[in-house]
PDB file of C-alpha atoms in Angstrom:
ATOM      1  CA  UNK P  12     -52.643 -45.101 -33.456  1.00 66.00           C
ATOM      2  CA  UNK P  13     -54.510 -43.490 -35.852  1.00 81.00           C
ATOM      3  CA  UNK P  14     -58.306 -43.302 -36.504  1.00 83.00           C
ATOM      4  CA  UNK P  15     -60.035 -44.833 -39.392  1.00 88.00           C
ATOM      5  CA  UNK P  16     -62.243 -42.675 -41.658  1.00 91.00           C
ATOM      6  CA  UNK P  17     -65.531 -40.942 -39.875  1.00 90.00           C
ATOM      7  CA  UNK P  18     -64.578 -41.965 -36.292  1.00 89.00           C
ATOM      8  CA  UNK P  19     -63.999 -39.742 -33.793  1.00 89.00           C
ATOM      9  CA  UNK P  20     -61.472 -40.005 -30.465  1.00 86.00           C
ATOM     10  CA  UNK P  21     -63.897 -40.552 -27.315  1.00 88.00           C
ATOM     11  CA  UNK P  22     -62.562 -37.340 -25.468  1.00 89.00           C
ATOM     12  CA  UNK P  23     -65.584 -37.779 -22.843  1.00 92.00           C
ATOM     13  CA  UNK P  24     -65.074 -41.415 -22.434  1.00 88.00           C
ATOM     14  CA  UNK P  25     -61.019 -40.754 -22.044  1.00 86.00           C
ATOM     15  CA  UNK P  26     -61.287 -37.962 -19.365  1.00 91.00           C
ATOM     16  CA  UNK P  27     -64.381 -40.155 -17.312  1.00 91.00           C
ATOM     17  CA  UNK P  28     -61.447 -42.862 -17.168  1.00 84.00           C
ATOM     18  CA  UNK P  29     -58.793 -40.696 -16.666  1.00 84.00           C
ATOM     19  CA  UNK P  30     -60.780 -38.793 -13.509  1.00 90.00           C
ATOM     20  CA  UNK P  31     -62.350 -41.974 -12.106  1.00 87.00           C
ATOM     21  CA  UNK P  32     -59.581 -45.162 -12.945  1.00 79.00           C
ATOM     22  CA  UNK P  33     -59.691 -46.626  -9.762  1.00 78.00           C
ATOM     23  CA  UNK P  34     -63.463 -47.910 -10.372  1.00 84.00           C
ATOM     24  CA  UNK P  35     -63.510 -48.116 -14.077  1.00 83.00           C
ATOM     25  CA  UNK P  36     -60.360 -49.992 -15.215  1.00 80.00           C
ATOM     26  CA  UNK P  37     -59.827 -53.472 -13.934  1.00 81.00           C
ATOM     27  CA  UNK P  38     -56.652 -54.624 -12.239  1.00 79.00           C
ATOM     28  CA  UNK P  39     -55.160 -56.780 -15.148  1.00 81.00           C
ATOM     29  CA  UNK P  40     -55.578 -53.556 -17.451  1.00 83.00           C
ATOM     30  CA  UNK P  41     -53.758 -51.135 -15.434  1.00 79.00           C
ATOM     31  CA  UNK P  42     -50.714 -53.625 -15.108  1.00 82.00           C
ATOM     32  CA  UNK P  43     -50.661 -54.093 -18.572  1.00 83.00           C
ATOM     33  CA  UNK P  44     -50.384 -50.025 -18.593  1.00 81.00           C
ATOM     34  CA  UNK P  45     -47.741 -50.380 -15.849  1.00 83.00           C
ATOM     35  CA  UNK P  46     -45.657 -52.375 -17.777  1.00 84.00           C
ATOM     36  CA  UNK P  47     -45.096 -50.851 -20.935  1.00 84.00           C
ATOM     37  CA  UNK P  48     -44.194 -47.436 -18.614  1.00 84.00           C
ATOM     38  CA  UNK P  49     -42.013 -49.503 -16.572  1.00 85.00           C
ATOM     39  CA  UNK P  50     -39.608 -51.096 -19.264  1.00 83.00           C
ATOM     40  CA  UNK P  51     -37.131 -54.002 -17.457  1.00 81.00           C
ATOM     41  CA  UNK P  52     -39.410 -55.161 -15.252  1.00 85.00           C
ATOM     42  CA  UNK P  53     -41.763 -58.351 -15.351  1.00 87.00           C
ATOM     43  CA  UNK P  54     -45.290 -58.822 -14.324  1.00 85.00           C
ATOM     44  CA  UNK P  55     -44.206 -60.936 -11.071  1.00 88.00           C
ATOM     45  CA  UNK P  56     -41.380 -57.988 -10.195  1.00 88.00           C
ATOM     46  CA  UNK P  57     -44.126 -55.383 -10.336  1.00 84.00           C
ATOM     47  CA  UNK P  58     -46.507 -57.289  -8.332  1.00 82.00           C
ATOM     48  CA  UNK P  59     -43.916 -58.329  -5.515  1.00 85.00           C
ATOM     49  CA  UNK P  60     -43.252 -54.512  -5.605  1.00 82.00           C
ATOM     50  CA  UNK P  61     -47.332 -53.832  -5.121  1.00 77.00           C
ATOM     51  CA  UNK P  62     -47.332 -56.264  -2.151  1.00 78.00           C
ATOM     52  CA  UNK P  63     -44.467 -54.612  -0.129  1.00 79.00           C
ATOM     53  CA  UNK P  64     -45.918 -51.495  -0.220  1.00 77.00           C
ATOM     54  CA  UNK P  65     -48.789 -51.315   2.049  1.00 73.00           C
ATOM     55  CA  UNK P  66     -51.079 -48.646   0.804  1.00 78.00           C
ATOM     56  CA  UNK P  67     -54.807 -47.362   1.729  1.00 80.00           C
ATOM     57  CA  UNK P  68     -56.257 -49.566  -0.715  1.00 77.00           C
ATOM     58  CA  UNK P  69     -54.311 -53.014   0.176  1.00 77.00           C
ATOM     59  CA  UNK P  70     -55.048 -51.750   3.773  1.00 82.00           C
ATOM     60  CA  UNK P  71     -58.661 -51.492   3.340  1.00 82.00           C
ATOM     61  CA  UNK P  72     -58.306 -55.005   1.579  1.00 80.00           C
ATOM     62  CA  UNK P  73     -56.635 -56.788   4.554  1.00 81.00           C
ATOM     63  CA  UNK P  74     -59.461 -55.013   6.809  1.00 87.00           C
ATOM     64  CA  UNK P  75     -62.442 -56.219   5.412  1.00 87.00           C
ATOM     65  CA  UNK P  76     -61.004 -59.946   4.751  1.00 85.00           C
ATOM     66  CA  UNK P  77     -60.134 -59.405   8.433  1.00 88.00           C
ATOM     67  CA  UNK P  78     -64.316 -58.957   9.078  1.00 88.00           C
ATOM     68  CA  UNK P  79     -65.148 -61.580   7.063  1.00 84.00           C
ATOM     69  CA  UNK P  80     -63.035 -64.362   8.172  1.00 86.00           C
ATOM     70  CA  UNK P  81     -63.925 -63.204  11.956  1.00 84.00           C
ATOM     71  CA  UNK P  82     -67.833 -63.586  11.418  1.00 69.00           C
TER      72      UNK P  82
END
């Protein structure tokens, strides 16, 4: 991709993202990312692979739905 005339790549924006992508880019976004790295595999592959691999963040998920559903 190439820029048009006058602007200007946003090197701060692109290194904020790149240091803090957990909070900044949504979930739909970083599949999209996913699967044009990932060539061969569908959305519903990638997210059946997501769900069988328990992580700290699907962890923490399952914990406070766990809190919520017991109050």
């Amino acid at each position: 991709m190439t820029l048009k005339t006058g602007e200007e790549y946003p090197r701060v924006l692109a290194d904020q993202v790149v240091q803090n992508y957990q909070k900044l880019l949504r979930g739909k976004t970083l599949m999209g990312v996913l699967m044009r790295q990932t060539h061969g595999y569908s959305y519903r592959t990638l997210l059946n692979i997501g769900a069988s691999r328990e992580g700290q963040f699907l962890s923490r998920i399952i914990q406070q739905l766990e809190t919520v559903l017991a109050a």
